[in-house]
PDB file of C-alpha atoms in Angstrom:
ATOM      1  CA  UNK A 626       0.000   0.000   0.000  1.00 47.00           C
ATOM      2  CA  UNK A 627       1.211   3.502  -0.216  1.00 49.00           C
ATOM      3  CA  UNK A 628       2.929   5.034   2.659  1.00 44.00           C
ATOM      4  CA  UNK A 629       2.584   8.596   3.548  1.00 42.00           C
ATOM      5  CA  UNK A 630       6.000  10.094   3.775  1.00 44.00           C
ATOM      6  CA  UNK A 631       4.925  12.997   5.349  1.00 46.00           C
ATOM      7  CA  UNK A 632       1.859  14.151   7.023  1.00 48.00           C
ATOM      8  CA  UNK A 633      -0.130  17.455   6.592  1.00 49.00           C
ATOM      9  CA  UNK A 634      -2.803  18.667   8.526  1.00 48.00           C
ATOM     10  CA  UNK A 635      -4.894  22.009   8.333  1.00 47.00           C
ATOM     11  CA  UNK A 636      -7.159  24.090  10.357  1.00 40.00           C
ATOM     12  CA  UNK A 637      -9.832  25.957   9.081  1.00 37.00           C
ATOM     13  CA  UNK A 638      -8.565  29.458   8.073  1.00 35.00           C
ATOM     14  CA  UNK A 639      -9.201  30.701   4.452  1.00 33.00           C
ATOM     15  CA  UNK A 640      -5.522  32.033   3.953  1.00 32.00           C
ATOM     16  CA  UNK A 641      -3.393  31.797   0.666  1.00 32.00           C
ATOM     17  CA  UNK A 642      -1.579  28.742   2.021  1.00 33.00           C
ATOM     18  CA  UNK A 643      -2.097  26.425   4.633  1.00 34.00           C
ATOM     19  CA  UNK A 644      -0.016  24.016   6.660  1.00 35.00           C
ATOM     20  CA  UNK A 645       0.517  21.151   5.671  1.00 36.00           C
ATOM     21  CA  UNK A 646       3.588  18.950   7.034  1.00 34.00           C
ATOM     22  CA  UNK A 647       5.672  18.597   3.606  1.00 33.00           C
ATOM     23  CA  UNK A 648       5.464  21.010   1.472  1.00 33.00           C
ATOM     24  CA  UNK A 649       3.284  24.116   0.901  1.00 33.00           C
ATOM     25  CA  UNK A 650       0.383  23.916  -0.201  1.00 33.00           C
ATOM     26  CA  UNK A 651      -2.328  26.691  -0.114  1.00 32.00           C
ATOM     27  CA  UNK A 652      -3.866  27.069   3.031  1.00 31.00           C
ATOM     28  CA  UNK A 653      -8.068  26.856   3.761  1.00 32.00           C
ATOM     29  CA  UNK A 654      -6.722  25.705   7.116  1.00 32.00           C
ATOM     30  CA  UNK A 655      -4.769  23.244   6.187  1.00 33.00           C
ATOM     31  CA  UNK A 656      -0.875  22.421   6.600  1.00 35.00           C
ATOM     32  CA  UNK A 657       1.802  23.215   3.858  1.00 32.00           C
ATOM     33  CA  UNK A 658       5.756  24.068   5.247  1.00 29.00           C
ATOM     34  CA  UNK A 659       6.339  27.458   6.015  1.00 28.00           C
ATOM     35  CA  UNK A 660       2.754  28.500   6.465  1.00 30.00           C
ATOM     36  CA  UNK A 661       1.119  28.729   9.245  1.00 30.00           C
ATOM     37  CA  UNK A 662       0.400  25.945  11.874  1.00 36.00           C
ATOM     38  CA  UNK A 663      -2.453  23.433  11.434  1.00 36.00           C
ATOM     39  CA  UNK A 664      -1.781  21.355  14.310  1.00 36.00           C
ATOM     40  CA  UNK A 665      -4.336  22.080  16.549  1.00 33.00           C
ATOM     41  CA  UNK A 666      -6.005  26.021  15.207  1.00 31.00           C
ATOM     42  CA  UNK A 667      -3.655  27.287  12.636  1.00 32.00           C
ATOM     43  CA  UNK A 668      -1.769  24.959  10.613  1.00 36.00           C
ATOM     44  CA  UNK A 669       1.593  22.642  11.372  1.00 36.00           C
ATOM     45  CA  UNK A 670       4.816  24.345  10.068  1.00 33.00           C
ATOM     46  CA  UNK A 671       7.512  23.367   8.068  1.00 34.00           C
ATOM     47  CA  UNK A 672      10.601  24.866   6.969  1.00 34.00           C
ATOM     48  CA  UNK A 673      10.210  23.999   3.484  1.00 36.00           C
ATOM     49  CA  UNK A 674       9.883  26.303  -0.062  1.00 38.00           C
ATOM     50  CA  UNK A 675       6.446  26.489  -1.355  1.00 42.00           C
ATOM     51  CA  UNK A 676       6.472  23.249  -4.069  1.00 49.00           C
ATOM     52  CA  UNK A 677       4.758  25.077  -7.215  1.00 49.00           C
ATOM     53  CA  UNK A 678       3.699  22.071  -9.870  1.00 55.00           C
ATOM     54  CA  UNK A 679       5.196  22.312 -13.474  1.00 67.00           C
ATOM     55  CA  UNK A 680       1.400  21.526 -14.323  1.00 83.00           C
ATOM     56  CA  UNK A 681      -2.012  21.414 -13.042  1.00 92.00           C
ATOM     57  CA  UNK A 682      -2.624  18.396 -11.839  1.00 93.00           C
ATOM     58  CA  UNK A 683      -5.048  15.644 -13.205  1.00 93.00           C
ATOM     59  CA  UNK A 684      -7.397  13.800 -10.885  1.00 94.00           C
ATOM     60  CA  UNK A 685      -9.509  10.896 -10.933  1.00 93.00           C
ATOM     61  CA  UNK A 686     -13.287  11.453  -8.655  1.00 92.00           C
ATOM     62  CA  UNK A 687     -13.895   7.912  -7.368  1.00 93.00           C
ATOM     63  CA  UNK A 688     -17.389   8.525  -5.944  1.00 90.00           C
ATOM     64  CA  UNK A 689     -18.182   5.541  -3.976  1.00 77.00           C
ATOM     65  CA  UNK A 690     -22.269   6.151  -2.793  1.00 67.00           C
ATOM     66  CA  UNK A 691     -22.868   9.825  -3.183  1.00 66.00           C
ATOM     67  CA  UNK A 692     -22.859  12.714  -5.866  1.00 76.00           C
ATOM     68  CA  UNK A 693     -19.756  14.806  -6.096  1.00 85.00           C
ATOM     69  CA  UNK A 694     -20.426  18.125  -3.720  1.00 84.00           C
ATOM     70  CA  UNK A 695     -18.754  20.225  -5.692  1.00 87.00           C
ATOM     71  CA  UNK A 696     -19.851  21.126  -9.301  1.00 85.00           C
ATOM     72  CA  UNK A 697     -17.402  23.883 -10.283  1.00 89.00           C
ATOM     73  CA  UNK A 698     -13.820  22.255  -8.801  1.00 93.00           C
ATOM     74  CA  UNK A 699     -11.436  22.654 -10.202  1.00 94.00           C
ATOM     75  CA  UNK A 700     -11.960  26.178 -10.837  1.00 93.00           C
ATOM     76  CA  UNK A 701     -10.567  27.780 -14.053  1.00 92.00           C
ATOM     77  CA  UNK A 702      -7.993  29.878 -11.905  1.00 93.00           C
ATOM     78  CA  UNK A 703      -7.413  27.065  -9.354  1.00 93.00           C
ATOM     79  CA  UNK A 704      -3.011  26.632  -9.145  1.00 92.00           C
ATOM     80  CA  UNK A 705      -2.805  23.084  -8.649  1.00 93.00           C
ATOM     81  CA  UNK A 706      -5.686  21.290 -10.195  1.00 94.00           C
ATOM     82  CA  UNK A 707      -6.703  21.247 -13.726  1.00 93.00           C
ATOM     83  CA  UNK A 708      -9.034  18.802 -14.134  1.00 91.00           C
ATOM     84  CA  UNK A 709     -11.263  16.062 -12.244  1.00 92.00           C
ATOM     85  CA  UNK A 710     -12.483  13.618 -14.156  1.00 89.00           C
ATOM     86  CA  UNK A 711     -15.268  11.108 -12.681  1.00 90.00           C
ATOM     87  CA  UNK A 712     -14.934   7.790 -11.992  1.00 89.00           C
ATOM     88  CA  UNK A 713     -17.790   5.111 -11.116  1.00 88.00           C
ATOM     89  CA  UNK A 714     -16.969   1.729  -8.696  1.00 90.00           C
ATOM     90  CA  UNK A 715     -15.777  -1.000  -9.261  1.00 89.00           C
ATOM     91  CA  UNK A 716     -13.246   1.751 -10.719  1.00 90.00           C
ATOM     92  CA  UNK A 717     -11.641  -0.451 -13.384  1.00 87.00           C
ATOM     93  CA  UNK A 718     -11.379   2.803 -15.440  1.00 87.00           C
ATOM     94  CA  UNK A 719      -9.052   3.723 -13.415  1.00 88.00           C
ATOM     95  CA  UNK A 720      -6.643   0.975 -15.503  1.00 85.00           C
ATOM     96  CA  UNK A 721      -8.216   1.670 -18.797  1.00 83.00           C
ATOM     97  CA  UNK A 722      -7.913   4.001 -21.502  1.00 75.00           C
ATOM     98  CA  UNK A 723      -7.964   6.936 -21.144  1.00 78.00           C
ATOM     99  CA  UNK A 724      -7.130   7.285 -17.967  1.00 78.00           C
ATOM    100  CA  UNK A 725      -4.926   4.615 -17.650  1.00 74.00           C
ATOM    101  CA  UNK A 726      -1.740   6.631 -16.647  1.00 76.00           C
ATOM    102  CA  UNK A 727      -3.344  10.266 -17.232  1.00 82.00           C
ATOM    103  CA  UNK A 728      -4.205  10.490 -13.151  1.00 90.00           C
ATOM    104  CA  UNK A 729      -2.006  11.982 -10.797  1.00 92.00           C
ATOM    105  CA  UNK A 730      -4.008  11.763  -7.567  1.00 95.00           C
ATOM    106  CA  UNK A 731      -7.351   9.837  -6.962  1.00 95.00           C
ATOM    107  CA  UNK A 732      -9.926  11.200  -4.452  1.00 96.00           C
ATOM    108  CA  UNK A 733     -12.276   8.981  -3.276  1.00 95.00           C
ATOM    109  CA  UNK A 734     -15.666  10.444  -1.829  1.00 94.00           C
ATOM    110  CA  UNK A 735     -17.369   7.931  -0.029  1.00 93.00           C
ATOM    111  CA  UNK A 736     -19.764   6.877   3.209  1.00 92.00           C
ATOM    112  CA  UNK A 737     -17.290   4.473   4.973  1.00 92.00           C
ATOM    113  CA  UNK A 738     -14.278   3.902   3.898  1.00 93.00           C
ATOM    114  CA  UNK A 739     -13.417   1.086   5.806  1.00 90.00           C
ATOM    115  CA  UNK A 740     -15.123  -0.727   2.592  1.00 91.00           C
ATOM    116  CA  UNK A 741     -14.554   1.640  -0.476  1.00 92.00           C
ATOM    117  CA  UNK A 742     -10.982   2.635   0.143  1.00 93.00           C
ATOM    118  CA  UNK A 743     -10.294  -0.898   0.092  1.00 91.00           C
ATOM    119  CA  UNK A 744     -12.471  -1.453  -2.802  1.00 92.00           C
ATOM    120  CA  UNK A 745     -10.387   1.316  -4.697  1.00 93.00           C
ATOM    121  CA  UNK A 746      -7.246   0.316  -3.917  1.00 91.00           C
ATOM    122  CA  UNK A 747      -7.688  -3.241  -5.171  1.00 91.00           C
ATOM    123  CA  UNK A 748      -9.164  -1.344  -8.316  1.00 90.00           C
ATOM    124  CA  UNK A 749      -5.982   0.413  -8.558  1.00 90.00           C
ATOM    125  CA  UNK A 750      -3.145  -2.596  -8.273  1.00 86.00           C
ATOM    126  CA  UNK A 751       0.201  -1.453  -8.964  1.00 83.00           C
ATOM    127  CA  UNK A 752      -1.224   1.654  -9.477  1.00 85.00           C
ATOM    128  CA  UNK A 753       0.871   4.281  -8.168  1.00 83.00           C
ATOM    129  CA  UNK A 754      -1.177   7.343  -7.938  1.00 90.00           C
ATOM    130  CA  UNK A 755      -1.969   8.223  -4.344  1.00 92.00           C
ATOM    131  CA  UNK A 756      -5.273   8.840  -2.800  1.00 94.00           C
ATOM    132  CA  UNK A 757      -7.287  11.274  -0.748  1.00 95.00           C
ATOM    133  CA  UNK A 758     -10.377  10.161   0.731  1.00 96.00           C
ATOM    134  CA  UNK A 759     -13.046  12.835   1.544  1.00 95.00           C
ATOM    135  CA  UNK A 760     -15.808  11.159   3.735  1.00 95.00           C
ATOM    136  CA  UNK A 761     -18.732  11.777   7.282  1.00 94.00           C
ATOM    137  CA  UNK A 762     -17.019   9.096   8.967  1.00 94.00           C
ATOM    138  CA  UNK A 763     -14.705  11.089  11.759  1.00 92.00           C
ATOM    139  CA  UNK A 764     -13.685   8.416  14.343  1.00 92.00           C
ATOM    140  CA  UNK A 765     -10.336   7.316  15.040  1.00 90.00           C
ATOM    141  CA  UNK A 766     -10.213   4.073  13.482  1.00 90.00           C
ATOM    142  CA  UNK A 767     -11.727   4.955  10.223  1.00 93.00           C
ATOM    143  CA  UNK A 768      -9.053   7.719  10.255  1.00 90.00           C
ATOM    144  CA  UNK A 769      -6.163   5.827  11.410  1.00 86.00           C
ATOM    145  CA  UNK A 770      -6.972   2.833   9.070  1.00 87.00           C
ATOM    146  CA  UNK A 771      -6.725   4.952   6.086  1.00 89.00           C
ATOM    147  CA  UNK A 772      -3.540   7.332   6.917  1.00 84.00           C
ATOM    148  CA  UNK A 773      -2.052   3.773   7.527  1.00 80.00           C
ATOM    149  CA  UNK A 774      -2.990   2.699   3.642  1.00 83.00           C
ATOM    150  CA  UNK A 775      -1.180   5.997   2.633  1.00 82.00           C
ATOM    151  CA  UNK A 776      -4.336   8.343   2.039  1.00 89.00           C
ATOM    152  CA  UNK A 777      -4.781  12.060   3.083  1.00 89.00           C
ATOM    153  CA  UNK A 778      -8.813  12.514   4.832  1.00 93.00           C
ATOM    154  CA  UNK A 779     -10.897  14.915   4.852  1.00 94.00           C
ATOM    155  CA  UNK A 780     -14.001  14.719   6.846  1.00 95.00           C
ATOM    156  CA  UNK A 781     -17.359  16.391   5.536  1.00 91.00           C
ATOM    157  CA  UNK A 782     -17.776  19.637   6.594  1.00 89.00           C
ATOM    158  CA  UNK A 783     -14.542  19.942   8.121  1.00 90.00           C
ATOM    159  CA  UNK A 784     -12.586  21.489   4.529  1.00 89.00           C
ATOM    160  CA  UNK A 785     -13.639  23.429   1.544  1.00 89.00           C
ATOM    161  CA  UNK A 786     -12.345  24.049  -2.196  1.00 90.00           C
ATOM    162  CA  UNK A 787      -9.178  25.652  -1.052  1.00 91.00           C
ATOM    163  CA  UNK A 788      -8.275  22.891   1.314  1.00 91.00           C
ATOM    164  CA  UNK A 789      -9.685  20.270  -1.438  1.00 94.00           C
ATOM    165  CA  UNK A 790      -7.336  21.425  -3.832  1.00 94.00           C
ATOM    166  CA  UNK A 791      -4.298  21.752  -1.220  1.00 90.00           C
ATOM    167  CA  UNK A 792      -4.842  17.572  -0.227  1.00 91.00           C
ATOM    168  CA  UNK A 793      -4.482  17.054  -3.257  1.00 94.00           C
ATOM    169  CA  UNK A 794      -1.188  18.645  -4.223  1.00 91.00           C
ATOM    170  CA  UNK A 795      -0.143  17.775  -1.103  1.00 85.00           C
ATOM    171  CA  UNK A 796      -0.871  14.299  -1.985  1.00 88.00           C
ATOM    172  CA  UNK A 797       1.269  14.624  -5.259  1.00 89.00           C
ATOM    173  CA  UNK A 798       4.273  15.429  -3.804  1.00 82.00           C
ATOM    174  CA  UNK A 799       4.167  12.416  -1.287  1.00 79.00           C
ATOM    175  CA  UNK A 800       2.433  13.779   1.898  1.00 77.00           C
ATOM    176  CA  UNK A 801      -0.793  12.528   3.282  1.00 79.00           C
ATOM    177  CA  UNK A 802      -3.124  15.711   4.367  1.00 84.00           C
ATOM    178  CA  UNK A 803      -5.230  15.684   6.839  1.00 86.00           C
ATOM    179  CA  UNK A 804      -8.241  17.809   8.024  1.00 89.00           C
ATOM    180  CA  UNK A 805      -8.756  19.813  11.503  1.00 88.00           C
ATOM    181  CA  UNK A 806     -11.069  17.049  12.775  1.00 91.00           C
ATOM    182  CA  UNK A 807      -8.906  14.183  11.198  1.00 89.00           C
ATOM    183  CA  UNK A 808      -6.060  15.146  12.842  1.00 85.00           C
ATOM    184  CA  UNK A 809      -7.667  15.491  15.790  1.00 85.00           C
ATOM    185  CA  UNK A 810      -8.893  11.486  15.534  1.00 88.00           C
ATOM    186  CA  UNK A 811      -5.449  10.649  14.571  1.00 82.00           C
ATOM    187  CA  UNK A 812      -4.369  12.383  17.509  1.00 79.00           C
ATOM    188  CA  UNK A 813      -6.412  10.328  20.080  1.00 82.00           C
ATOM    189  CA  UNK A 814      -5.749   6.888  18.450  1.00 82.00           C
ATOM    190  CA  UNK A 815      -2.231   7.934  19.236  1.00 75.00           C
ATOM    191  CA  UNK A 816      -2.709   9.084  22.721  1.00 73.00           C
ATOM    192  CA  UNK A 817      -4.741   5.342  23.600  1.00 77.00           C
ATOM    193  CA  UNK A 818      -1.251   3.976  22.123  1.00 69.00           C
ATOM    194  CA  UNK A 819       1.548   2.132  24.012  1.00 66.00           C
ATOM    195  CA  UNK A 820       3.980   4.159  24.381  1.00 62.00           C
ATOM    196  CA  UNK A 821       7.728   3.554  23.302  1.00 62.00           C
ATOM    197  CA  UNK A 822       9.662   3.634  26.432  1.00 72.00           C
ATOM    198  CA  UNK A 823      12.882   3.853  26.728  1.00 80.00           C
ATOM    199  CA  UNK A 824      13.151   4.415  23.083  1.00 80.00           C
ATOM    200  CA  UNK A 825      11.031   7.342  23.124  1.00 81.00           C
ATOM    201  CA  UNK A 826      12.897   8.695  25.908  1.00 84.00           C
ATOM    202  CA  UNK A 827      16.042   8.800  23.822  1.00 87.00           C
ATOM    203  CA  UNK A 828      14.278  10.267  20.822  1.00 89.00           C
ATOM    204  CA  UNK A 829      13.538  13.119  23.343  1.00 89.00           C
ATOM    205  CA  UNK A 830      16.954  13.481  24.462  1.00 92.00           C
ATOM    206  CA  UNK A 831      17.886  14.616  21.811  1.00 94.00           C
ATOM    207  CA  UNK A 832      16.193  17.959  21.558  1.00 95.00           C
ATOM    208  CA  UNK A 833      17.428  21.161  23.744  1.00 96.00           C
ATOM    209  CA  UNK A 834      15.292  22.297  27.125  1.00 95.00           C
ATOM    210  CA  UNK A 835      13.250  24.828  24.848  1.00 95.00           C
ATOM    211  CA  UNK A 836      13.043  22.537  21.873  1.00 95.00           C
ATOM    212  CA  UNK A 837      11.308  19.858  24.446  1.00 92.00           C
ATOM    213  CA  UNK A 838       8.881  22.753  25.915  1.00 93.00           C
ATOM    214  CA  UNK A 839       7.768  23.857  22.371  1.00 94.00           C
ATOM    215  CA  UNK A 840       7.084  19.599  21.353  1.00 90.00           C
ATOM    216  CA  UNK A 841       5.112  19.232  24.801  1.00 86.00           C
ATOM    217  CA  UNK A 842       2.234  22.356  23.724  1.00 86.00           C
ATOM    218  CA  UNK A 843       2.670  21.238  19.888  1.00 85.00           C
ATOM    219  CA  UNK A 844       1.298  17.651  21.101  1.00 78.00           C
ATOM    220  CA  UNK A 845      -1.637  19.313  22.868  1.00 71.00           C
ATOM    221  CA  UNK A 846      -2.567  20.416  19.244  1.00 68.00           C
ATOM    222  CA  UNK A 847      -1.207  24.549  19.786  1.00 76.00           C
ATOM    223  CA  UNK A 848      -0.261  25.965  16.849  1.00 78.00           C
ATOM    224  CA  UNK A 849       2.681  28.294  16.255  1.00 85.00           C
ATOM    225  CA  UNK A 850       1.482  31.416  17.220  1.00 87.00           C
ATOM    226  CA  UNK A 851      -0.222  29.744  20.345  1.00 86.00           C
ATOM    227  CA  UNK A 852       3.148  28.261  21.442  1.00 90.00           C
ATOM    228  CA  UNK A 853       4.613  31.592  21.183  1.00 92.00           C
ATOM    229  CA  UNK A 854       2.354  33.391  23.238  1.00 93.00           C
ATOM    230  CA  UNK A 855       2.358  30.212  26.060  1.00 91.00           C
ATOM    231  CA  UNK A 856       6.563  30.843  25.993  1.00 94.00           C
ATOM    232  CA  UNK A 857       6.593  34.252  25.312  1.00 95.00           C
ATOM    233  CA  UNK A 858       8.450  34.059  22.054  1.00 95.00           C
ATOM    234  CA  UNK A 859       7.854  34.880  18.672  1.00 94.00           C
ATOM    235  CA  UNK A 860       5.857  32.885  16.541  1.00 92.00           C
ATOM    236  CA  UNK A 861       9.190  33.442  14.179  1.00 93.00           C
ATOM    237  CA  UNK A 862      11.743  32.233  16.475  1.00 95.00           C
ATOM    238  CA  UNK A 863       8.956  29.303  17.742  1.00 94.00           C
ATOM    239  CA  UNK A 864       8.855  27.812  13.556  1.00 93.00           C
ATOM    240  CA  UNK A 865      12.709  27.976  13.820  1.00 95.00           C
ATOM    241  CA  UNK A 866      12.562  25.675  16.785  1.00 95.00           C
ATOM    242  CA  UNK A 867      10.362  23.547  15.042  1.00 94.00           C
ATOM    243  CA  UNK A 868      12.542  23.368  11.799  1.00 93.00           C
ATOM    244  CA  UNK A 869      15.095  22.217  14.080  1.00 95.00           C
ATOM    245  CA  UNK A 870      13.098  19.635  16.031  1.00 95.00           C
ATOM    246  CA  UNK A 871      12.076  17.989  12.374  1.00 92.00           C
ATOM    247  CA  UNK A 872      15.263  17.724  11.625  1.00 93.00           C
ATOM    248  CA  UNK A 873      16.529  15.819  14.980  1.00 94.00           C
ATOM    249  CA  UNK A 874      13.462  13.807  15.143  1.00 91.00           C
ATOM    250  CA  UNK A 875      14.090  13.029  11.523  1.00 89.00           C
ATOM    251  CA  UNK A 876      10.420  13.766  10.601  1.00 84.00           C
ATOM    252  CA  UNK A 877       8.518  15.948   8.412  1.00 76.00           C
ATOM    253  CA  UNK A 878       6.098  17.756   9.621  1.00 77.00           C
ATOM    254  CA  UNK A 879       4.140  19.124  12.892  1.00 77.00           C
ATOM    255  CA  UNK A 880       1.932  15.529  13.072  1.00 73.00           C
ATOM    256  CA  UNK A 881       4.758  13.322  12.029  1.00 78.00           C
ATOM    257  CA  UNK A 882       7.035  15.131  14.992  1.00 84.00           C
ATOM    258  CA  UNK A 883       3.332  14.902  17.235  1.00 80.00           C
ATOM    259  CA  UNK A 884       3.216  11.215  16.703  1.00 77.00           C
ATOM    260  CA  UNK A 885       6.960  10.207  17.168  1.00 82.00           C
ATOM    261  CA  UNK A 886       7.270  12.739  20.183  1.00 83.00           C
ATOM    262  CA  UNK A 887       3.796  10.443  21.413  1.00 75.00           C
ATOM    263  CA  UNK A 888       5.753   7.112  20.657  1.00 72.00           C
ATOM    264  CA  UNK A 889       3.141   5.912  19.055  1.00 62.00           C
ATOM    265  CA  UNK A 890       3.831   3.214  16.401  1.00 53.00           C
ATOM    266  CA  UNK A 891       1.866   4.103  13.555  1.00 51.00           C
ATOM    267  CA  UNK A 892       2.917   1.568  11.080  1.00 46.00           C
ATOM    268  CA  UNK A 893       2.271   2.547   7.922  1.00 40.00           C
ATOM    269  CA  UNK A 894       1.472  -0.635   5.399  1.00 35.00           C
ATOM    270  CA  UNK A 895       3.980  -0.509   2.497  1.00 31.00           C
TER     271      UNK A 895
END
């Protein structure tokens, strides 16, 4: 299955880009590097350039059990999407002409995913395109069971266009996005995990007093600008930390850093 490399999550705020853990992706509350910090309000941070795609993008609507919400995506003026061409189940277009090899990200729109994701991704075999799945269900294992097949999620309700668009780019260049509420169930599941001991302990060792202080309110879901005001720093000099903890804890992004600084073992299925 495909593994998310990196992990983005967004918060509802309608800015130009959001936070995604990767790369930077426009923001609608969501989490691309160097933005602003989804993790928890705002959007997780990352010290990385803004990735702008040689082309618009090409994706595949997989709608499982409902209509398509949104009539008019991709925009005309929308920077990362061009166009979004449906796709009915058992999906076996998906491997035919002519989309066979024409789709750079699949987003699958469904009622439970448990089912339909792996419907999909049996449709897809060595496909290689990654997938976002946009769908009601909210609850921790629904969430968890899909960011460990490789998928961004986006729970109804909880994104719009902007955000849409951002997963999806996001997806492209190898991160899984997540939404404000998603992140939050991924959160949990890794809170009700055990824990990694003395392993963990040694992973923490490694950051500075400060560095440890700005991981502890980044795991209660603060965002940048939060954790600055809580240490009385500036929300510049609180992204450097981060940058810096990424880079010791060899992760990322804000929920990939969350999750390792948790010990929880969120094996991904390759």
């Amino acid at each position: 299955m495909r593994s998310p490399l990196h992990v983005r999550t967004s918060q509802h705020s309608d800015r130009q880009g959001s936070e995604h853990v990767g790369t930077t992706v426009p923001e609608c509350v969501t989490v691309p590097f160097g933005t602003t910090d989804p993790v928890g309000t705002t959007a997780p941070v990352s010290a990385t350039a803004p990735v702008v795609p040689s082309r618009k993008l090409s994706v595949a609507l997989a709608c499982a059990d409902a209509d398509w919400p949104y009539e008019d995506w991709p925009a005309p003026d929308d920077p990362y999407v061009g166009r979004a061409l449906p796709v009915s189940p058992p999906y076996r277009a998906l491997r035919e002409s002519p989309l066979e090899g024409a789709v750079d990200v699949v987003v699958l729109r469904c009622q439970d995913p448990s089912v339909a994701f792996a419907e999909l991704l049996k449709a897809m075999g060595a496909m290689s395109a990654p997938v976002v799945v946009v769908s009601p269900r909210r609850d921790s294992e629904t969430v968890v069971e899909v960011f460990r097949g490789g998928a961004g999620y986006l729970v109804d309700g909880d994104h719009c266009i902007t955000m849409l668009s951002s997963a999806v780019m996001a997806a492209a260049v190898g991160h899984a996005y997540l939404s404000p509420t998603a992140c939050t169930a991924l959160r949990e599941a890794a809170a009700r995990m055990p824990r990694g001991g003395e392993a963990t302990e040694r992973m923490r060792s490694l950051l500075s007093p400060r560095e440890r202080e700005v991981m502890e309110l980044l795991a209660t879901g603060l965002g940048a600008q939060e954790i600055g005001v809580r240490l009385g720093l500036s929300e510049k000099t609180v992204r450097n930390n981060l940058s810096n903890i990424y880079a010791k804890l060899d992760v990322r992004g804000s929920m990939e850093a969350v999750l390792k600084w948790l010990g929880a073992e969120l094996s991904l299925r390759l």
